[in-house]
PDB file of C-alpha atoms in Angstrom:
ATOM      1  CA  MET A   1      37.104 -38.251  16.409  1.00 36.00           C
ATOM      2  CA  ARG A   2      40.120 -40.474  16.843  1.00 37.00           C
ATOM      3  CA  HIS A   3      43.685 -39.216  16.601  1.00 36.00           C
ATOM      4  CA  LEU A   4      45.741 -40.598  13.748  1.00 43.00           C
ATOM      5  CA  VAL A   5      48.801 -42.581  14.731  1.00 34.00           C
ATOM      6  CA  SER A   6      52.035 -40.796  13.754  1.00 33.00           C
ATOM      7  CA  ALA A   7      55.181 -42.646  12.804  1.00 31.00           C
ATOM      8  CA  VAL A   8      58.617 -41.529  11.754  1.00 28.00           C
ATOM      9  CA  CYS A   9      58.734 -42.294   8.063  1.00 31.00           C
ATOM     10  CA  GLY A  10      61.783 -40.442   6.728  1.00 29.00           C
ATOM     11  CA  ALA A  11      61.937 -37.357   4.556  1.00 27.00           C
ATOM     12  CA  PHE A  12      59.199 -37.165   1.941  1.00 25.00           C
ATOM     13  CA  CYS A  13      59.068 -34.397  -0.627  1.00 28.00           C
ATOM     14  CA  GLY A  14      55.708 -32.667  -0.811  1.00 30.00           C
ATOM     15  CA  ILE A  15      54.382 -29.153  -1.154  1.00 27.00           C
ATOM     16  CA  VAL A  16      57.281 -27.558   0.738  1.00 29.00           C
ATOM     17  CA  LEU A  17      60.977 -28.312   1.055  1.00 28.00           C
ATOM     18  CA  CYS A  18      61.502 -31.397   3.163  1.00 32.00           C
ATOM     19  CA  ALA A  19      65.264 -31.941   2.879  1.00 32.00           C
ATOM     20  CA  ALA A  20      68.307 -29.787   2.276  1.00 28.00           C
ATOM     21  CA  GLY A  21      68.887 -29.306  -1.419  1.00 29.00           C
ATOM     22  CA  ALA A  22      65.473 -30.717  -2.379  1.00 33.00           C
ATOM     23  CA  LEU A  23      63.436 -29.083  -5.109  1.00 31.00           C
ATOM     24  CA  ARG A  24      60.252 -27.255  -4.177  1.00 39.00           C
ATOM     25  CA  ALA A  25      57.207 -28.955  -5.663  1.00 49.00           C
ATOM     26  CA  GLU A  26      54.597 -26.879  -7.434  1.00 71.00           C
ATOM     27  CA  PRO A  27      52.249 -25.429  -4.779  1.00 84.00           C
ATOM     28  CA  VAL A  28      48.536 -26.081  -5.020  1.00 95.00           C
ATOM     29  CA  VAL A  29      45.508 -24.220  -3.709  1.00 97.00           C
ATOM     30  CA  VAL A  30      42.140 -25.755  -2.807  1.00 98.00           C
ATOM     31  CA  VAL A  31      39.128 -23.803  -4.080  1.00 98.00           C
ATOM     32  CA  GLU A  32      35.702 -24.885  -2.852  1.00 98.00           C
ATOM     33  CA  LEU A  33      32.608 -23.739  -4.732  1.00 98.00           C
ATOM     34  CA  PHE A  34      29.243 -24.009  -2.998  1.00 98.00           C
ATOM     35  CA  THR A  35      26.683 -24.109  -5.792  1.00 98.00           C
ATOM     36  CA  SER A  36      23.305 -25.478  -6.830  1.00 97.00           C
ATOM     37  CA  GLN A  37      21.563 -26.509 -10.025  1.00 97.00           C
ATOM     38  CA  GLY A  38      18.548 -24.548  -8.778  1.00 95.00           C
ATOM     39  CA  CYS A  39      20.351 -21.220  -8.241  1.00 95.00           C
ATOM     40  CA  VAL A  40      19.948 -18.754 -11.112  1.00 95.00           C
ATOM     41  CA  SER A  41      23.155 -16.908 -10.109  1.00 96.00           C
ATOM     42  CA  CYS A  42      25.320 -20.034 -10.184  1.00 97.00           C
ATOM     43  CA  PRO A  43      25.904 -20.911 -13.888  1.00 96.00           C
ATOM     44  CA  PRO A  44      28.493 -18.111 -14.460  1.00 97.00           C
ATOM     45  CA  ALA A  45      30.366 -19.245 -11.349  1.00 97.00           C
ATOM     46  CA  ASP A  46      30.169 -22.868 -12.508  1.00 97.00           C
ATOM     47  CA  ALA A  47      31.644 -21.872 -15.898  1.00 97.00           C
ATOM     48  CA  PHE A  48      34.510 -19.981 -14.239  1.00 97.00           C
ATOM     49  CA  PHE A  49      35.087 -22.916 -11.903  1.00 97.00           C
ATOM     50  CA  ALA A  50      35.381 -25.225 -14.937  1.00 97.00           C
ATOM     51  CA  ARG A  51      38.252 -23.074 -16.201  1.00 97.00           C
ATOM     52  CA  LEU A  52      39.969 -23.320 -12.820  1.00 97.00           C
ATOM     53  CA  ALA A  53      39.873 -27.107 -13.199  1.00 96.00           C
ATOM     54  CA  GLU A  54      42.342 -26.796 -16.089  1.00 95.00           C
ATOM     55  CA  ASP A  55      45.022 -25.209 -13.878  1.00 96.00           C
ATOM     56  CA  PRO A  56      47.288 -27.816 -12.220  1.00 95.00           C
ATOM     57  CA  ARG A  57      48.040 -25.384  -9.392  1.00 96.00           C
ATOM     58  CA  VAL A  58      44.380 -25.384  -8.340  1.00 97.00           C
ATOM     59  CA  ILE A  59      42.401 -28.215  -6.752  1.00 98.00           C
ATOM     60  CA  PRO A  60      38.816 -27.066  -7.375  1.00 98.00           C
ATOM     61  CA  LEU A  61      36.055 -28.927  -5.537  1.00 98.00           C
ATOM     62  CA  SER A  62      32.383 -28.253  -6.256  1.00 98.00           C
ATOM     63  CA  LEU A  63      29.957 -28.890  -3.388  1.00 98.00           C
ATOM     64  CA  HIS A  64      26.269 -28.830  -4.276  1.00 98.00           C
ATOM     65  CA  VAL A  65      23.963 -27.688  -1.482  1.00 98.00           C
ATOM     66  CA  ASP A  66      20.352 -28.738  -0.989  1.00 97.00           C
ATOM     67  CA  TYR A  67      18.630 -25.551   0.206  1.00 96.00           C
ATOM     68  CA  TRP A  68      17.584 -24.526  -3.319  1.00 95.00           C
ATOM     69  CA  ASP A  69      15.734 -27.785  -3.970  1.00 94.00           C
ATOM     70  CA  TYR A  70      12.390 -26.377  -2.759  1.00 92.00           C
ATOM     71  CA  ILE A  71      12.130 -23.984  -5.724  1.00 90.00           C
ATOM     72  CA  GLY A  72      11.158 -26.765  -8.102  1.00 89.00           C
ATOM     73  CA  TRP A  73      14.279 -28.642  -9.149  1.00 94.00           C
ATOM     74  CA  LYS A  74      16.096 -31.140  -6.944  1.00 95.00           C
ATOM     75  CA  ASP A  75      19.842 -30.873  -7.456  1.00 97.00           C
ATOM     76  CA  SER A  76      21.077 -34.327  -8.450  1.00 96.00           C
ATOM     77  CA  PHE A  77      24.425 -33.778  -6.681  1.00 97.00           C
ATOM     78  CA  ALA A  78      23.167 -32.018  -3.550  1.00 97.00           C
ATOM     79  CA  ASP A  79      24.039 -33.419  -0.143  1.00 97.00           C
ATOM     80  CA  PRO A  80      22.947 -31.976   3.226  1.00 97.00           C
ATOM     81  CA  ARG A  81      26.468 -32.670   4.498  1.00 97.00           C
ATOM     82  CA  PHE A  82      27.789 -30.090   2.056  1.00 98.00           C
ATOM     83  CA  THR A  83      25.230 -27.575   3.270  1.00 98.00           C
ATOM     84  CA  GLU A  84      26.427 -28.281   6.802  1.00 98.00           C
ATOM     85  CA  ARG A  85      30.051 -27.741   5.742  1.00 98.00           C
ATOM     86  CA  GLN A  86      29.135 -24.348   4.327  1.00 98.00           C
ATOM     87  CA  LYS A  87      27.273 -23.477   7.533  1.00 97.00           C
ATOM     88  CA  ALA A  88      30.329 -24.536   9.549  1.00 97.00           C
ATOM     89  CA  TYR A  89      32.469 -22.114   7.540  1.00 97.00           C
ATOM     90  CA  ALA A  90      29.955 -19.362   8.329  1.00 97.00           C
ATOM     91  CA  ARG A  91      29.928 -20.202  12.039  1.00 96.00           C
ATOM     92  CA  ALA A  92      33.735 -20.120  12.089  1.00 95.00           C
ATOM     93  CA  ILE A  93      33.631 -16.367  11.365  1.00 94.00           C
ATOM     94  CA  GLY A  94      30.536 -15.640  13.420  1.00 95.00           C
ATOM     95  CA  SER A  95      28.184 -15.311  10.445  1.00 93.00           C
ATOM     96  CA  LYS A  96      24.634 -16.613  10.223  1.00 90.00           C
ATOM     97  CA  THR A  97      24.359 -16.159   6.450  1.00 92.00           C
ATOM     98  CA  ILE A  98      25.326 -18.501   3.609  1.00 95.00           C
ATOM     99  CA  TYR A  99      25.331 -17.757  -0.105  1.00 92.00           C
ATOM    100  CA  THR A 100      25.343 -19.472  -3.461  1.00 96.00           C
ATOM    101  CA  PRO A 101      27.512 -19.196  -5.299  1.00 97.00           C
ATOM    102  CA  GLN A 102      30.308 -18.923  -2.774  1.00 98.00           C
ATOM    103  CA  PHE A 103      34.000 -19.584  -3.299  1.00 98.00           C
ATOM    104  CA  ILE A 104      36.257 -20.442  -0.370  1.00 98.00           C
ATOM    105  CA  VAL A 105      39.992 -20.443  -1.059  1.00 98.00           C
ATOM    106  CA  GLU A 106      42.287 -22.507   1.192  1.00 98.00           C
ATOM    107  CA  GLY A 107      39.588 -22.599   3.865  1.00 97.00           C
ATOM    108  CA  LEU A 108      40.070 -18.903   4.678  1.00 96.00           C
ATOM    109  CA  ASP A 109      39.246 -16.489   1.870  1.00 97.00           C
ATOM    110  CA  ARG A 110      35.534 -16.121   1.133  1.00 96.00           C
ATOM    111  CA  VAL A 111      33.943 -14.729  -2.022  1.00 97.00           C
ATOM    112  CA  GLU A 112      30.171 -14.362  -1.784  1.00 94.00           C
ATOM    113  CA  GLY A 113      28.528 -14.266  -5.191  1.00 91.00           C
ATOM    114  CA  PHE A 114      30.664 -14.460  -8.302  1.00 93.00           C
ATOM    115  CA  SER A 115      33.789 -12.344  -8.762  1.00 95.00           C
ATOM    116  CA  ALA A 116      36.465 -13.886 -10.973  1.00 96.00           C
ATOM    117  CA  ASP A 117      38.970 -11.126 -10.183  1.00 97.00           C
ATOM    118  CA  GLU A 118      38.570 -11.432  -6.425  1.00 97.00           C
ATOM    119  CA  THR A 119      38.783 -15.228  -6.530  1.00 97.00           C
ATOM    120  CA  LEU A 120      41.905 -15.167  -8.722  1.00 97.00           C
ATOM    121  CA  ALA A 121      43.543 -12.619  -6.414  1.00 98.00           C
ATOM    122  CA  HIS A 122      42.985 -14.895  -3.421  1.00 97.00           C
ATOM    123  CA  ILE A 123      44.397 -17.862  -5.353  1.00 97.00           C
ATOM    124  CA  ALA A 124      47.529 -15.919  -6.326  1.00 97.00           C
ATOM    125  CA  HIS A 125      48.007 -14.773  -2.740  1.00 96.00           C
ATOM    126  CA  ARG A 126      47.748 -18.299  -1.369  1.00 96.00           C
ATOM    127  CA  LEU A 127      50.061 -19.746  -4.039  1.00 95.00           C
ATOM    128  CA  ALA A 128      52.747 -17.313  -2.910  1.00 93.00           C
ATOM    129  CA  ARG A 129      52.563 -18.414   0.733  1.00 90.00           C
ATOM    130  CA  PRO A 130      54.739 -21.361   1.814  1.00 88.00           C
ATOM    131  CA  SER A 131      53.164 -24.121   3.884  1.00 89.00           C
ATOM    132  CA  ALA A 132      54.626 -25.743   6.982  1.00 89.00           C
ATOM    133  CA  VAL A 133      53.121 -29.098   5.985  1.00 96.00           C
ATOM    134  CA  SER A 134      54.482 -31.346   3.243  1.00 95.00           C
ATOM    135  CA  LEU A 135      52.115 -33.984   1.920  1.00 96.00           C
ATOM    136  CA  ARG A 136      52.455 -36.876  -0.489  1.00 95.00           C
ATOM    137  CA  VAL A 137      49.667 -39.246  -1.515  1.00 95.00           C
ATOM    138  CA  THR A 138      50.090 -42.387  -3.598  1.00 93.00           C
ATOM    139  CA  ARG A 139      47.748 -45.198  -4.600  1.00 90.00           C
ATOM    140  CA  ARG A 140      48.708 -48.676  -3.460  1.00 89.00           C
ATOM    141  CA  GLY A 141      46.512 -51.612  -4.355  1.00 85.00           C
ATOM    142  CA  GLY A 142      42.991 -50.722  -3.326  1.00 86.00           C
ATOM    143  CA  GLY A 143      43.914 -47.804  -1.121  1.00 92.00           C
ATOM    144  CA  LEU A 144      45.936 -44.676  -0.480  1.00 94.00           C
ATOM    145  CA  VAL A 145      49.226 -44.205   1.303  1.00 96.00           C
ATOM    146  CA  ILE A 146      49.441 -40.781   2.939  1.00 97.00           C
ATOM    147  CA  HIS A 147      52.728 -39.249   4.075  1.00 97.00           C
ATOM    148  CA  ALA A 148      52.782 -35.913   5.898  1.00 97.00           C
ATOM    149  CA  ASP A 149      55.386 -33.926   7.794  1.00 96.00           C
ATOM    150  CA  ALA A 150      55.327 -30.532   9.480  1.00 96.00           C
ATOM    151  CA  ASP A 151      58.352 -28.263   9.797  1.00 94.00           C
ATOM    152  CA  PRO A 152      58.175 -26.675  12.265  1.00 95.00           C
ATOM    153  CA  PRO A 153      55.860 -28.996  14.230  1.00 95.00           C
ATOM    154  CA  LEU A 154      52.291 -27.808  14.484  1.00 96.00           C
ATOM    155  CA  ASP A 155      50.961 -26.231  17.667  1.00 94.00           C
ATOM    156  CA  GLN A 156      47.547 -27.897  17.385  1.00 95.00           C
ATOM    157  CA  PRO A 157      46.111 -31.051  15.796  1.00 97.00           C
ATOM    158  CA  VAL A 158      44.822 -30.822  12.246  1.00 97.00           C
ATOM    159  CA  ARG A 159      42.200 -32.826  10.432  1.00 97.00           C
ATOM    160  CA  VAL A 160      43.126 -35.279   7.674  1.00 98.00           C
ATOM    161  CA  GLN A 161      40.321 -35.660   5.125  1.00 98.00           C
ATOM    162  CA  VAL A 162      39.771 -37.571   1.901  1.00 97.00           C
ATOM    163  CA  VAL A 163      37.511 -36.177  -0.815  1.00 98.00           C
ATOM    164  CA  ARG A 164      36.112 -38.102  -3.799  1.00 97.00           C
ATOM    165  CA  TYR A 165      34.687 -36.398  -6.846  1.00 97.00           C
ATOM    166  CA  LEU A 166      33.313 -36.829 -10.372  1.00 97.00           C
ATOM    167  CA  PRO A 167      35.596 -35.081 -12.896  1.00 97.00           C
ATOM    168  CA  GLU A 168      32.762 -34.000 -15.203  1.00 97.00           C
ATOM    169  CA  GLN A 169      28.994 -34.361 -15.393  1.00 96.00           C
ATOM    170  CA  THR A 170      26.480 -32.674 -17.711  1.00 97.00           C
ATOM    171  CA  VAL A 171      22.944 -31.991 -16.477  1.00 97.00           C
ATOM    172  CA  THR A 172      19.879 -30.695 -18.305  1.00 97.00           C
ATOM    173  CA  ILE A 173      17.806 -28.762 -15.779  1.00 96.00           C
ATOM    174  CA  GLU A 174      14.103 -29.140 -16.459  1.00 95.00           C
ATOM    175  CA  ARG A 175      12.459 -26.998 -13.788  1.00 93.00           C
ATOM    176  CA  GLY A 176      13.161 -24.167 -11.375  1.00 90.00           C
ATOM    177  CA  GLU A 177      15.120 -20.954 -11.952  1.00 92.00           C
ATOM    178  CA  ASN A 178      17.502 -22.580 -14.454  1.00 94.00           C
ATOM    179  CA  ALA A 179      14.851 -24.495 -16.409  1.00 94.00           C
ATOM    180  CA  GLY A 180      15.979 -25.293 -19.946  1.00 94.00           C
ATOM    181  CA  LYS A 181      19.698 -24.853 -19.261  1.00 95.00           C
ATOM    182  CA  THR A 182      22.260 -27.592 -19.816  1.00 96.00           C
ATOM    183  CA  VAL A 183      25.288 -27.197 -17.565  1.00 95.00           C
ATOM    184  CA  THR A 184      28.532 -29.161 -17.460  1.00 96.00           C
ATOM    185  CA  TYR A 185      29.823 -29.371 -13.912  1.00 97.00           C
ATOM    186  CA  ARG A 186      33.452 -30.100 -13.046  1.00 97.00           C
ATOM    187  CA  ASN A 187      34.973 -31.822 -10.014  1.00 98.00           C
ATOM    188  CA  VAL A 188      31.643 -32.569  -8.376  1.00 98.00           C
ATOM    189  CA  VAL A 189      32.261 -33.767  -4.812  1.00 98.00           C
ATOM    190  CA  THR A 190      30.515 -37.012  -3.932  1.00 97.00           C
ATOM    191  CA  SER A 191      31.993 -37.569  -0.454  1.00 97.00           C
ATOM    192  CA  TRP A 192      34.074 -35.662   2.074  1.00 97.00           C
ATOM    193  CA  ASP A 193      35.271 -37.879   4.910  1.00 96.00           C
ATOM    194  CA  ASN A 194      37.348 -37.185   7.989  1.00 96.00           C
ATOM    195  CA  LEU A 195      40.055 -39.763   8.636  1.00 96.00           C
ATOM    196  CA  GLY A 196      40.968 -38.351  12.022  1.00 95.00           C
ATOM    197  CA  ASP A 197      43.216 -35.805  13.714  1.00 97.00           C
ATOM    198  CA  TRP A 198      46.994 -35.678  13.243  1.00 97.00           C
ATOM    199  CA  PRO A 199      48.910 -33.956  16.066  1.00 97.00           C
ATOM    200  CA  GLY A 200      51.434 -32.613  13.544  1.00 95.00           C
ATOM    201  CA  ARG A 201      54.535 -33.275  15.619  1.00 95.00           C
ATOM    202  CA  ALA A 202      55.891 -36.625  14.459  1.00 95.00           C
ATOM    203  CA  PRO A 203      55.628 -37.413  10.731  1.00 96.00           C
ATOM    204  CA  LEU A 204      52.539 -39.264   9.601  1.00 96.00           C
ATOM    205  CA  GLU A 205      52.325 -42.407   7.515  1.00 95.00           C
ATOM    206  CA  LEU A 206      48.828 -43.745   7.019  1.00 94.00           C
ATOM    207  CA  GLU A 207      47.278 -46.274   4.668  1.00 94.00           C
ATOM    208  CA  VAL A 208      43.527 -46.186   4.038  1.00 94.00           C
ATOM    209  CA  ALA A 209      41.179 -48.276   1.907  1.00 93.00           C
ATOM    210  CA  LEU A 210      39.684 -46.597  -1.140  1.00 91.00           C
ATOM    211  CA  ALA A 211      36.826 -48.164  -3.083  1.00 89.00           C
ATOM    212  CA  GLY A 212      36.452 -47.543  -6.811  1.00 87.00           C
ATOM    213  CA  ASP A 213      38.615 -45.579  -9.208  1.00 86.00           C
ATOM    214  CA  ALA A 214      37.128 -42.083  -8.834  1.00 92.00           C
ATOM    215  CA  PRO A 215      39.734 -39.362  -8.253  1.00 95.00           C
ATOM    216  CA  ALA A 216      40.599 -38.540  -4.670  1.00 96.00           C
ATOM    217  CA  VAL A 217      42.151 -35.597  -2.858  1.00 97.00           C
ATOM    218  CA  VAL A 218      43.684 -35.649   0.606  1.00 98.00           C
ATOM    219  CA  ILE A 219      43.360 -32.404   2.553  1.00 98.00           C
ATOM    220  CA  VAL A 220      45.058 -31.389   5.796  1.00 98.00           C
ATOM    221  CA  GLN A 221      42.983 -28.657   7.423  1.00 98.00           C
ATOM    222  CA  ALA A 222      42.856 -26.787  10.702  1.00 97.00           C
ATOM    223  CA  PRO A 223      39.680 -27.437  12.707  1.00 95.00           C
ATOM    224  CA  GLY A 224      36.854 -24.975  12.412  1.00 93.00           C
ATOM    225  CA  PRO A 225      36.918 -25.615   9.454  1.00 96.00           C
ATOM    226  CA  GLY A 226      39.901 -23.330   9.108  1.00 96.00           C
ATOM    227  CA  GLU A 227      43.004 -22.963   7.004  1.00 97.00           C
ATOM    228  CA  ILE A 228      43.922 -25.735   4.575  1.00 98.00           C
ATOM    229  CA  LEU A 229      47.590 -26.408   5.237  1.00 97.00           C
ATOM    230  CA  ALA A 230      48.218 -28.942   2.471  1.00 97.00           C
ATOM    231  CA  ALA A 231      46.438 -30.904  -0.230  1.00 97.00           C
ATOM    232  CA  ALA A 232      47.441 -33.548  -2.741  1.00 97.00           C
ATOM    233  CA  ARG A 233      45.683 -35.376  -5.562  1.00 95.00           C
ATOM    234  CA  ALA A 234      45.500 -39.151  -5.944  1.00 89.00           C
ATOM    235  CA  ASP A 235      44.044 -39.447  -9.446  1.00 66.00           C
TER     236      ASP A 235
END
């Protein structure tokens, strides 16, 4: 993976204070839900996740995995790359087991199965923690302009990623464990792409092409995958 070119681009206000006297922007927390249309335990988690999508402090991203497809219903949103991302999270903590549903908060906190209380506690904890990385994302023409700064400078490179998603999709499931159910899914991820590694020492200014008008999120994350240091919407 290539390293992103850093350039001094001034003081940009993002998730944390970036200049003396600046106002602190509202913090946000990324919540990933690994789910499947074919998993009988998933609909309650999907419904809870839909409520999270109404909170501006939360960036919820639903990743549909493909390992339930063999039961009799092929998930229309499933992507083997999302299954691999979930496996990578498991490998990062030395686990050989993956679950659906599974919530991962800020790349660190894992909730296997569905527990609203546990997930909300992790979200509250992460919202209270300041980030060393400020991030601002704006649309320009047919692309995104990404500004990031780290104070203090980071001690290792981090990965800059762009995620596209469908805000809402309703599916009637005809076969498998959830046969006969109609489920409305929120923030269904359609792509999760790595732009490259940012050393995190000099500020970053990067412009990338972006096809279509689907919402996008930029995520700055430690390798592993590990902790998500910053995220910003580009709706």
